[in-house]
Tab-separated table of C-alpha atoms and ligand atoms in Angstrom:
chain	number	residue	atom	x	y	z
K	224	MET	CA	-4.393	5.375	24.775
K	225	SER	CA	-4.527	9.111	24.230
K	226	TYR	CA	-6.210	8.978	20.818
K	227	ASP	CA	-9.747	7.776	20.344
K	228	PHE	CA	-10.271	5.445	17.397
K	229	SER	CA	-13.666	4.232	18.533
K	230	ARG	CA	-15.552	6.568	16.192
K	231	SER	CA	-14.787	8.559	13.076
K	232	ALA	CA	-16.526	11.356	11.204
K	233	SER	CA	-19.034	10.177	8.615
K	234	ARG	CA	-17.663	10.351	5.062
K	235	GLU	CA	-21.016	9.475	3.547
K	236	LYS	CA	-21.721	12.967	2.203
K	237	SER	CA	-18.115	13.874	1.434
K	238	ASN	CA	-16.295	13.390	-1.871
K	239	ALA	CA	-14.629	10.234	-0.504
K	240	GLU	CA	-13.988	7.853	-3.402
K	241	LYS	CA	-14.940	4.893	-1.242
K	242	TYR	CA	-18.459	6.311	-0.773
K	243	GLN	CA	-18.910	8.204	-4.057
K	244	LEU	CA	-18.337	5.069	-6.139
K	245	LYS	CA	-20.588	2.711	-4.149
K	246	GLU	CA	-23.380	2.747	-6.704
K	247	LYS	CA	-21.060	2.475	-9.700
K	248	LEU	CA	-19.010	-0.425	-8.310
K	249	PHE	CA	-21.485	-2.366	-6.247
K	250	HIS	CA	-24.821	-1.260	-7.798
K	251	THR	CA	-26.188	-0.338	-4.404
K	252	THR	CA	-25.592	2.319	-1.788
K	253	ASP	CA	-26.696	0.010	1.017
K	254	LEU	CA	-23.283	-1.287	2.078
K	255	LEU	CA	-20.263	-0.452	4.191
K	256	PRO	CA	-17.353	0.268	1.843
K	257	MET	CA	-14.192	-1.588	2.895
K	258	TRP	CA	-12.250	-1.504	-0.342
K	259	VAL	CA	-9.978	1.396	-1.407
K	260	ALA	CA	-6.849	1.637	0.766
K	261	ASP	CA	-7.560	4.695	2.847
K	262	MET	CA	-8.920	4.849	6.384
K	263	ASP	CA	-12.321	5.459	7.865
K	264	ILE	CA	-10.345	6.880	10.749
K	265	ASP	CA	-9.929	10.629	11.059
K	266	THR	CA	-6.645	12.184	9.984
K	267	PRO	CA	-4.690	13.151	13.150
K	268	ASP	CA	-5.628	16.417	14.859
K	269	PHE	CA	-2.059	17.779	14.914
K	270	VAL	CA	-1.978	17.601	11.113
K	271	ILE	CA	-5.375	19.257	10.763
K	272	GLU	CA	-4.365	22.055	13.153
K	273	ALA	CA	-1.174	22.750	11.195
K	274	VAL	CA	-3.164	22.890	7.957
K	275	GLN	CA	-5.666	25.271	9.569
K	276	LYS	CA	-2.794	27.518	10.621
K	277	ARG	CA	-1.473	27.597	7.047
K	278	LEU	CA	-4.934	28.691	5.885
K	279	GLU	CA	-4.502	31.887	7.893
K	280	HIS	CA	-2.039	33.079	5.238
K	281	PRO	CA	-4.076	34.315	2.288
K	282	ASN	CA	-1.783	33.292	-0.571
K	283	PHE	CA	-1.756	29.920	-2.320
K	284	GLY	CA	0.543	30.585	-5.248
K	285	TYR	CA	3.153	28.036	-6.393
K	286	GLU	CA	5.235	26.486	-3.643
K	287	GLU	CA	8.441	24.523	-3.381
K	288	MET	CA	8.508	21.540	-1.060
K	289	PRO	CA	10.424	23.056	1.862
K	290	SER	CA	13.646	21.654	3.179
K	291	SER	CA	12.000	21.333	6.598
K	292	ALA	CA	9.512	18.815	5.134
K	293	PHE	CA	12.262	16.677	3.631
K	294	LEU	CA	14.213	16.867	6.892
K	295	ALA	CA	11.161	15.757	8.875
K	296	GLN	CA	10.890	12.711	6.608
K	297	ILE	CA	14.607	11.979	6.822
K	298	ALA	CA	14.414	12.031	10.629
K	299	TRP	CA	11.332	9.786	10.582
K	300	LEU	CA	12.959	7.225	8.286
K	301	LYS	CA	16.002	7.145	10.545
K	302	ARG	CA	13.918	6.789	13.723
K	303	HIS	CA	11.496	4.205	12.385
K	304	HIS	CA	13.375	2.314	9.701
K	305	ASP	CA	17.096	2.744	10.460
K	306	ILE	CA	17.901	4.247	7.097
K	307	VAL	CA	19.467	7.631	6.400
K	308	PHE	CA	18.984	9.637	3.219
K	309	LYS	CA	20.433	12.968	2.233
K	310	GLU	CA	17.977	15.643	1.195
K	311	GLU	CA	19.345	15.682	-2.360
K	312	GLU	CA	18.421	11.976	-2.697
K	313	LEU	CA	14.707	12.673	-2.208
K	314	LEU	CA	12.302	13.879	-4.880
K	315	TYR	CA	8.766	15.071	-4.351
K	316	SER	CA	5.924	13.122	-5.962
K	317	HIS	CA	2.176	13.673	-5.992
K	318	SER	CA	1.607	9.919	-6.286
K	319	VAL	CA	3.499	6.698	-5.702
K	320	VAL	CA	1.881	5.182	-8.779
K	321	ALA	CA	2.960	8.177	-10.862
K	322	SER	CA	6.532	7.715	-9.553
K	323	MET	CA	6.384	4.065	-10.583
K	324	ASN	CA	5.326	5.164	-14.060
K	325	VAL	CA	8.246	7.587	-14.260
K	326	ALA	CA	10.590	4.743	-13.259
K	327	ILE	CA	9.117	2.454	-15.929
K	328	GLU	CA	9.755	5.080	-18.566
K	329	ALA	CA	13.215	5.942	-17.262
K	330	PHE	CA	14.577	2.415	-16.824
K	331	SER	CA	13.044	0.386	-19.643
K	332	GLU	CA	12.232	0.610	-23.332
K	333	VAL	CA	9.097	-0.407	-25.215
K	334	GLY	CA	8.991	-4.226	-25.326
K	335	ASP	CA	11.220	-4.738	-22.270
K	336	LYS	CA	10.113	-6.995	-19.423
K	337	ILE	CA	9.263	-5.791	-15.938
K	338	ILE	CA	8.880	-8.160	-12.989
K	339	VAL	CA	5.632	-8.009	-11.018
K	340	GLN	CA	4.949	-10.336	-8.090
K	341	SER	CA	1.278	-11.181	-8.098
K	342	PRO	CA	-1.301	-11.045	-6.653
K	343	VAL	CA	-0.578	-7.354	-6.248
K	344	TYR	CA	-2.063	-3.848	-6.231
K	345	PRO	CA	-3.352	-3.586	-9.845
K	346	PRO	CA	-1.449	-0.412	-10.916
K	347	PHE	CA	1.744	-2.508	-10.728
K	348	PHE	CA	0.864	-4.549	-13.804
K	349	LYS	CA	-1.413	-1.945	-15.433
K	350	SER	CA	1.388	0.645	-15.414
K	351	VAL	CA	3.666	-1.807	-17.202
K	352	THR	CA	1.260	-2.614	-20.020
K	353	GLN	CA	0.168	1.010	-20.381
K	354	HIS	CA	3.786	1.806	-21.264
K	355	ASN	CA	3.924	-1.021	-23.804
K	356	ARG	CA	6.335	-3.036	-21.688
K	357	LYS	CA	5.736	-6.721	-20.922
K	358	VAL	CA	4.718	-7.921	-17.486
K	359	LEU	CA	6.943	-10.735	-16.280
K	360	PHE	CA	4.676	-12.326	-13.709
K	361	ASN	CA	6.538	-13.976	-10.846
K	362	PRO	CA	3.600	-15.158	-8.705
K	363	LEU	CA	4.018	-15.368	-4.952
K	364	LYS	CA	3.622	-18.878	-3.636
K	365	LYS	CA	2.015	-20.097	-0.432
K	366	ASP	CA	4.253	-22.306	1.723
K	367	VAL	CA	2.940	-25.159	3.900
K	368	SER	CA	2.048	-22.774	6.712
K	369	GLY	CA	-0.020	-20.648	4.324
K	370	GLU	CA	2.515	-17.806	4.247
K	371	TYR	CA	3.205	-16.243	0.854
K	372	ARG	CA	6.840	-16.402	-0.274
K	373	PHE	CA	8.858	-15.215	-3.258
K	374	ASP	CA	9.332	-17.936	-5.873
K	375	PHE	CA	13.010	-17.538	-6.727
K	376	ASP	CA	13.198	-20.622	-8.972
K	377	ASP	CA	10.390	-19.277	-11.114
K	378	LEU	CA	12.039	-15.856	-11.209
K	379	ARG	CA	15.464	-17.193	-12.203
K	380	SER	CA	13.925	-19.309	-14.948
K	381	LYS	CA	12.070	-16.337	-16.467
K	382	ILE	CA	14.654	-13.542	-16.405
K	383	ASP	CA	16.346	-12.801	-19.711
K	384	LYS	CA	18.328	-9.942	-21.255
K	385	ASP	CA	15.118	-7.904	-21.809
K	386	THR	CA	14.245	-7.902	-18.104
K	387	LYS	CA	15.020	-4.381	-16.842
K	388	LEU	CA	13.019	-3.541	-13.750
K	389	LEU	CA	11.411	-5.148	-10.689
K	390	LEU	CA	8.415	-3.485	-9.061
K	391	LEU	CA	8.554	-4.598	-5.440
K	392	CYS	CA	5.625	-4.133	-3.062
K	393	SER	CA	7.033	-4.015	0.475
K	394	PRO	CA	5.047	-4.465	2.697
K	395	HIS	CA	2.791	-6.233	0.299
K	396	ASN	CA	-0.683	-5.135	-0.765
K	397	PRO	CA	-2.939	-7.196	-0.728
K	398	LEU	CA	-1.151	-10.045	1.100
K	399	GLY	CA	-0.015	-8.114	4.184
K	400	ARG	CA	3.414	-9.762	4.017
K	401	VAL	CA	6.351	-7.963	5.611
K	402	TRP	CA	9.381	-9.343	3.819
K	403	ARG	CA	12.181	-10.672	5.989
K	404	ARG	CA	15.803	-9.676	5.472
K	405	GLU	CA	16.908	-13.051	4.089
K	406	GLU	CA	14.080	-13.057	1.551
K	407	LEU	CA	14.920	-9.539	0.385
K	408	LEU	CA	18.627	-10.345	0.216
K	409	GLU	CA	18.051	-13.234	-2.143
K	410	LEU	CA	15.802	-11.078	-4.326
K	411	ALA	CA	18.387	-8.286	-4.317
K	412	ASP	CA	21.172	-10.684	-5.324
K	413	ILE	CA	19.190	-11.863	-8.332
K	414	CYS	CA	18.512	-8.267	-9.408
K	415	LEU	CA	22.134	-7.225	-9.000
K	416	GLU	CA	23.349	-10.273	-10.904
K	417	HIS	CA	21.090	-9.427	-13.871
K	418	ASN	CA	21.328	-5.603	-13.748
K	419	ILE	CA	17.677	-5.231	-12.903
K	420	VAL	CA	16.798	-1.918	-11.261
K	421	VAL	CA	14.376	-2.143	-8.324
K	422	PHE	CA	11.491	0.217	-7.678
K	423	SER	CA	10.491	-0.557	-4.094
K	424	ASP	CA	7.056	0.722	-3.127
K	425	GLU	CA	7.275	1.105	0.661
K	426	VAL	CA	4.222	3.269	1.158
K	427	HIS	CA	2.810	0.775	3.703
K	428	SER	CA	6.099	0.561	5.637
K	429	ASP	CA	4.900	2.422	8.738
K	430	LEU	CA	2.014	0.001	9.185
K	431	VAL	CA	3.900	-3.058	10.379
K	432	PHE	CA	2.894	-5.040	13.449
K	433	ALA	CA	5.502	-6.230	15.971
K	434	PRO	CA	7.422	-8.495	16.066
K	435	ASN	CA	7.614	-7.990	12.289
K	436	LYS	CA	9.947	-5.232	11.181
K	437	HIS	CA	10.058	-3.374	7.910
K	438	ILE	CA	13.431	-3.680	6.195
K	439	PRO	CA	13.914	-0.941	3.592
K	440	PHE	CA	15.179	-2.615	0.432
K	441	ALA	CA	17.805	0.107	0.004
K	442	SER	CA	19.203	-0.676	3.472
K	443	LEU	CA	20.351	-4.186	2.516
K	444	SER	CA	23.806	-3.110	1.291
K	445	GLU	CA	25.546	-0.246	-0.461
K	446	ALA	CA	25.296	-2.066	-3.784
K	447	VAL	CA	21.558	-2.613	-3.342
K	448	ARG	CA	21.034	1.010	-2.334
K	449	GLU	CA	22.776	2.107	-5.538
K	450	ASN	CA	20.366	-0.066	-7.543
K	451	THR	CA	17.115	0.971	-5.844
K	452	LEU	CA	14.448	3.662	-5.987
K	453	THR	CA	12.153	3.735	-2.969
K	454	ALA	CA	8.747	5.351	-2.626
K	455	PHE	CA	7.832	6.530	0.874
K	456	GLY	CA	4.849	8.558	1.965
K	457	VAL	CA	2.316	9.703	4.515
K	458	GLY	CA	-0.751	8.772	2.461
K	459	LYS	CA	-1.375	5.417	4.125
K	460	SER	CA	0.212	5.970	7.552
K	461	PHE	CA	-1.684	9.159	8.415
K	462	ASN	CA	-4.666	8.942	6.070
K	463	LEU	CA	-3.458	11.798	3.920
K	464	ALA	CA	-3.964	10.316	0.453
K	465	SER	CA	-5.917	13.282	-0.858
K	466	PHE	CA	-3.046	15.631	0.006
K	467	ALA	CA	-1.245	13.831	-2.830
K	468	ILE	CA	2.271	13.863	-1.463
K	469	SER	CA	5.075	11.294	-1.224
K	470	THR	CA	8.732	11.096	-2.147
K	471	VAL	CA	11.074	8.851	-4.060
K	472	ALA	CA	14.524	8.198	-2.616
K	473	ILE	CA	17.240	7.587	-5.212
K	474	SER	CA	20.787	7.450	-3.880
K	475	ASN	CA	22.574	6.616	-7.125
K	476	LYS	CA	23.267	9.896	-8.941
K	477	LEU	CA	23.071	8.309	-12.403
K	478	LEU	CA	19.718	6.659	-11.673
K	479	ARG	CA	18.477	9.902	-10.178
K	480	GLU	CA	19.437	11.871	-13.268
K	481	LYS	CA	17.726	9.353	-15.546
K	482	TYR	CA	14.604	9.450	-13.402
K	483	GLN	CA	14.693	13.244	-13.218
K	484	LYS	CA	14.839	13.547	-17.006
K	485	VAL	CA	11.437	11.861	-17.355
K	486	TYR	CA	10.152	13.674	-14.269
K	487	ASP	CA	11.061	17.033	-15.828
K	488	LYS	CA	9.742	16.051	-19.250
K	489	ILE	CA	6.243	15.456	-17.897
K	490	HIS	CA	6.410	18.471	-15.593
K	491	PHE	CA	5.936	16.901	-12.179
K	492	ALA	CA	4.750	19.784	-10.025
K	493	GLN	CA	6.300	20.852	-6.749
K	494	GLY	CA	3.385	20.014	-4.495
K	495	THR	CA	0.692	21.945	-2.739
K	496	ALA	CA	0.831	24.446	0.095
K	497	LEU	CA	-1.386	22.334	2.330
K	498	GLY	CA	0.240	19.053	1.306
K	499	HIS	CA	3.671	20.281	2.349
K	500	VAL	CA	2.385	21.306	5.776
K	501	ALA	CA	0.479	18.064	6.297
K	502	PHE	CA	3.469	15.936	5.281
K	503	GLU	CA	5.912	17.766	7.542
K	504	ASN	CA	3.666	17.782	10.588
K	505	ALA	CA	2.709	14.133	10.223
K	506	TYR	CA	6.376	13.135	10.268
K	507	MET	CA	7.248	15.602	13.035
K	508	TYR	CA	4.513	14.711	15.508
K	509	GLY	CA	3.134	11.361	14.344
K	510	ASP	CA	5.037	8.813	16.480
K	511	VAL	CA	2.525	8.333	19.289
K	512	TRP	CA	-0.506	8.540	17.010
K	513	LEU	CA	0.895	5.911	14.673
K	514	CYS	CA	1.778	3.604	17.554
K	515	GLU	CA	-1.750	3.845	18.944
K	516	LEU	CA	-3.264	3.468	15.496
K	517	LYS	CA	-1.424	0.161	15.113
K	518	GLU	CA	-2.761	-1.040	18.477
K	519	HIS	CA	-6.239	-0.170	17.285
K	520	LEU	CA	-5.732	-1.952	13.947
K	521	GLN	CA	-4.587	-5.056	15.783
K	522	LYS	CA	-7.823	-5.048	17.774
K	523	ASN	CA	-9.719	-4.937	14.491
K	524	ILE	CA	-7.677	-7.916	13.277
K	525	VAL	CA	-8.722	-9.834	16.400
K	526	MET	CA	-12.391	-9.057	15.694
K	527	LEU	CA	-12.023	-10.327	12.155
K	528	GLU	CA	-10.168	-13.434	13.363
K	529	GLU	CA	-12.961	-14.248	15.772
K	530	VAL	CA	-15.562	-14.260	13.015
K	531	CYS	CA	-13.349	-16.175	10.601
K	532	LYS	CA	-12.461	-18.782	13.245
K	533	LYS	CA	-16.135	-19.487	13.888
K	534	HIS	CA	-16.650	-20.022	10.176
K	535	ASN	CA	-13.327	-21.497	9.205
K	536	ASP	CA	-15.061	-24.006	6.981
K	537	LYS	CA	-15.890	-21.034	4.745
K	538	ILE	CA	-13.276	-18.319	5.273
K	539	SER	CA	-9.684	-18.710	6.337
K	540	PHE	CA	-7.485	-15.846	7.172
K	541	ILE	CA	-3.894	-15.315	8.237
K	542	ALA	CA	-3.373	-12.104	10.196
K	543	PRO	CA	-1.403	-9.617	8.100
K	544	GLN	CA	2.125	-8.797	9.281
K	545	GLY	CA	1.614	-5.266	8.001
K	546	THR	CA	-0.841	-2.979	6.135
K	547	TYR	CA	-4.503	-2.606	7.069
K	548	LEU	CA	-5.624	-5.096	4.469
K	549	ALA	CA	-6.848	-8.628	5.133
K	550	TRP	CA	-6.624	-11.268	2.424
K	551	LEU	CA	-9.582	-13.561	2.970
K	552	ASP	CA	-9.416	-17.035	1.481
K	553	CYS	CA	-13.020	-17.778	0.543
K	554	SER	CA	-12.278	-20.725	-1.729
K	555	ASN	CA	-14.034	-23.156	0.624
K	556	MET	CA	-17.296	-21.356	-0.029
K	557	HIS	CA	-17.115	-22.911	-3.511
K	558	LEU	CA	-18.694	-19.880	-5.129
K	559	HIS	CA	-17.951	-18.549	-8.595
K	560	GLU	CA	-16.384	-15.094	-8.720
K	561	ARG	CA	-19.699	-13.334	-9.353
K	562	GLU	CA	-21.442	-15.318	-6.592
K	563	LEU	CA	-18.649	-14.532	-4.148
K	564	ARG	CA	-18.899	-10.803	-4.837
K	565	ASP	CA	-22.684	-11.013	-4.590
K	566	PHE	CA	-22.390	-12.774	-1.247
K	567	PHE	CA	-20.405	-9.879	0.226
K	568	VAL	CA	-22.486	-7.133	-1.413
K	569	LYS	CA	-26.000	-8.572	-1.145
K	570	GLU	CA	-25.826	-10.849	1.903
K	571	ALA	CA	-23.148	-9.189	4.080
K	572	LYS	CA	-23.705	-5.665	2.718
K	573	LEU	CA	-19.977	-5.050	2.662
K	574	GLY	CA	-18.025	-3.561	-0.224
K	575	LEU	CA	-14.708	-5.436	-0.480
K	576	SER	CA	-12.133	-5.683	-3.284
K	577	ALA	CA	-12.401	-8.861	-5.333
K	578	GLY	CA	-9.223	-10.934	-5.117
K	579	ILE	CA	-9.295	-11.556	-8.846
K	580	SER	CA	-8.623	-7.849	-9.481
K	581	PHE	CA	-5.109	-8.393	-8.060
K	582	SER	CA	-4.394	-11.089	-10.731
K	583	LYS	CA	-5.704	-14.509	-11.547
K	584	GLU	CA	-4.044	-16.008	-8.435
K	585	GLY	CA	-6.506	-13.914	-6.411
K	586	SER	CA	-9.465	-15.990	-7.577
K	587	GLY	CA	-11.533	-17.114	-4.583
K	588	TYR	CA	-10.118	-14.375	-2.328
K	589	MET	CA	-11.495	-11.052	-1.132
K	590	ARG	CA	-9.516	-8.127	0.329
K	591	LEU	CA	-11.014	-6.400	3.331
K	592	ASN	CA	-9.736	-3.011	4.498
K	593	PHE	CA	-10.006	-2.991	8.295
K	594	ALA	CA	-8.727	0.581	8.836
K	595	VAL	CA	-12.007	1.694	10.329
K	596	SER	CA	-13.223	2.908	13.706
K	597	THR	CA	-14.305	0.370	16.315
K	598	GLU	CA	-17.898	1.368	15.668
K	599	ILE	CA	-17.682	0.547	11.948
K	600	MET	CA	-15.658	-2.622	12.536
K	601	LYS	CA	-18.277	-3.972	14.972
K	602	GLU	CA	-21.033	-3.268	12.479
K	603	ALA	CA	-19.046	-4.862	9.645
K	604	MET	CA	-18.291	-7.988	11.693
K	605	ALA	CA	-21.928	-8.327	12.768
K	606	ARG	CA	-22.974	-8.195	9.102
K	607	LEU	CA	-20.332	-10.728	8.063
K	608	GLU	CA	-21.208	-13.087	10.888
K	609	LEU	CA	-24.911	-13.039	10.045
K	610	ALA	CA	-24.278	-13.591	6.339
K	611	LEU	CA	-21.931	-16.516	7.061
K	612	GLN	CA	-24.455	-18.096	9.425
K	613	ARG	CA	-27.091	-17.915	6.709
K	614	LEU	CA	-24.850	-19.270	3.990
K	615	LYS	CA	-25.812	-22.820	3.088
K	616	ARG	CA	-22.973	-24.982	1.875
Y	168	PLP	C1	1.194	-0.505	-2.549
Y	168	PLP	C2	0.538	0.792	-2.936
Y	168	PLP	N1	1.224	1.673	-3.664
Y	168	PLP	C3	0.689	2.853	-4.035
Y	168	PLP	C4	-0.603	3.175	-3.694
Y	168	PLP	C5	-1.195	4.480	-4.152
Y	168	PLP	O1	-0.350	5.536	-3.847
Y	168	PLP	P1	-0.614	6.953	-4.498
Y	168	PLP	O2	-2.016	7.322	-4.171
Y	168	PLP	O3	0.398	7.841	-3.831
Y	168	PLP	O4	-0.390	6.814	-5.974
Y	168	PLP	C6	-1.364	2.268	-2.955
Y	168	PLP	C7	-2.762	2.559	-2.607
Y	168	PLP	O5	-3.534	1.722	-2.283
Y	168	PLP	C8	-0.772	1.059	-2.562
Y	168	PLP	O6	-1.433	0.162	-1.830
């Protein structure tokens, strides 16, 4: 390994959301925060160096996202995900969630129904209700092996003429599922049959562990591509969330024009000088770093598995196929929601996301973000282990 993920710079005294909000969310500062989906792993040096070089120029007036940045992303998507976009198909965005909101406004009317597959990253359903649309919940269902699957029967039975949009999370936060081609094909067929546009949030797509492979929704067929908007970005893959930069790929000209109308109406900006540089350099030089990061993340999964195996009467856990998020089934602890949260905060001194915040199906679960250095992961696992040993059943 050429990169060292064993330690990372302390974020304790920085403006990091994860640390700043400890007191507000957990009512204590004495815990390791493992909630919000960014990494306690330093952003890669080649990105930081490029940003430092840009700082040598003393002008930070308005910028356009340069063609070179789009081309770097296009090359990355081709290399990593076997999909080719033209530059004109890509639009800058400062936030994937903001792009989703633009899509909601562009492709549905007040009162329309939008499909959300829960449990899921909360802005999926919050964005729908904030726009006075109705959430059509199509909960994901565990199969006999414990793997979450789409529930197509439920979906078919709920779709009606008011159903306009599907918000797909691929790979899935918080479940860590990497959807297989045949699953996506069936979902795509249903959407095509009922004229439902798909907004596919693929911001976690670079964080997929072999032998799983990310299949871009838009790559399924020409017809699917024409019916899909896809969000891609560097925020998760290279820990660049605060550079606020991603793109939306829309191949269908009519869909793109509709989207662009809302985008222009609310004056989406053109990005930041430093964001453009960070984005381009991450995609240009990030292959080896990302590969090694994934090896490191897999070691963290093994550490978590070891603890959970020892205490499998209390926590069960299926290794995620992608993302750096672990979905811990704590239902065998038989604790009420408040007690479960208290167990992690007060006994384990770990700040996790409560499963219930991802929808009611998340009751009894906790989401742990394991994108941390080895040093932090060891400390976190020691705390969890001790708390589980002490827990009386
Ligand atoms: C699936 C998913 N989409 C979007 C986001 C947020 O993206 P952005 O910060 O670009 O709005 C997250 C962050 O956790 C996420 O997990």
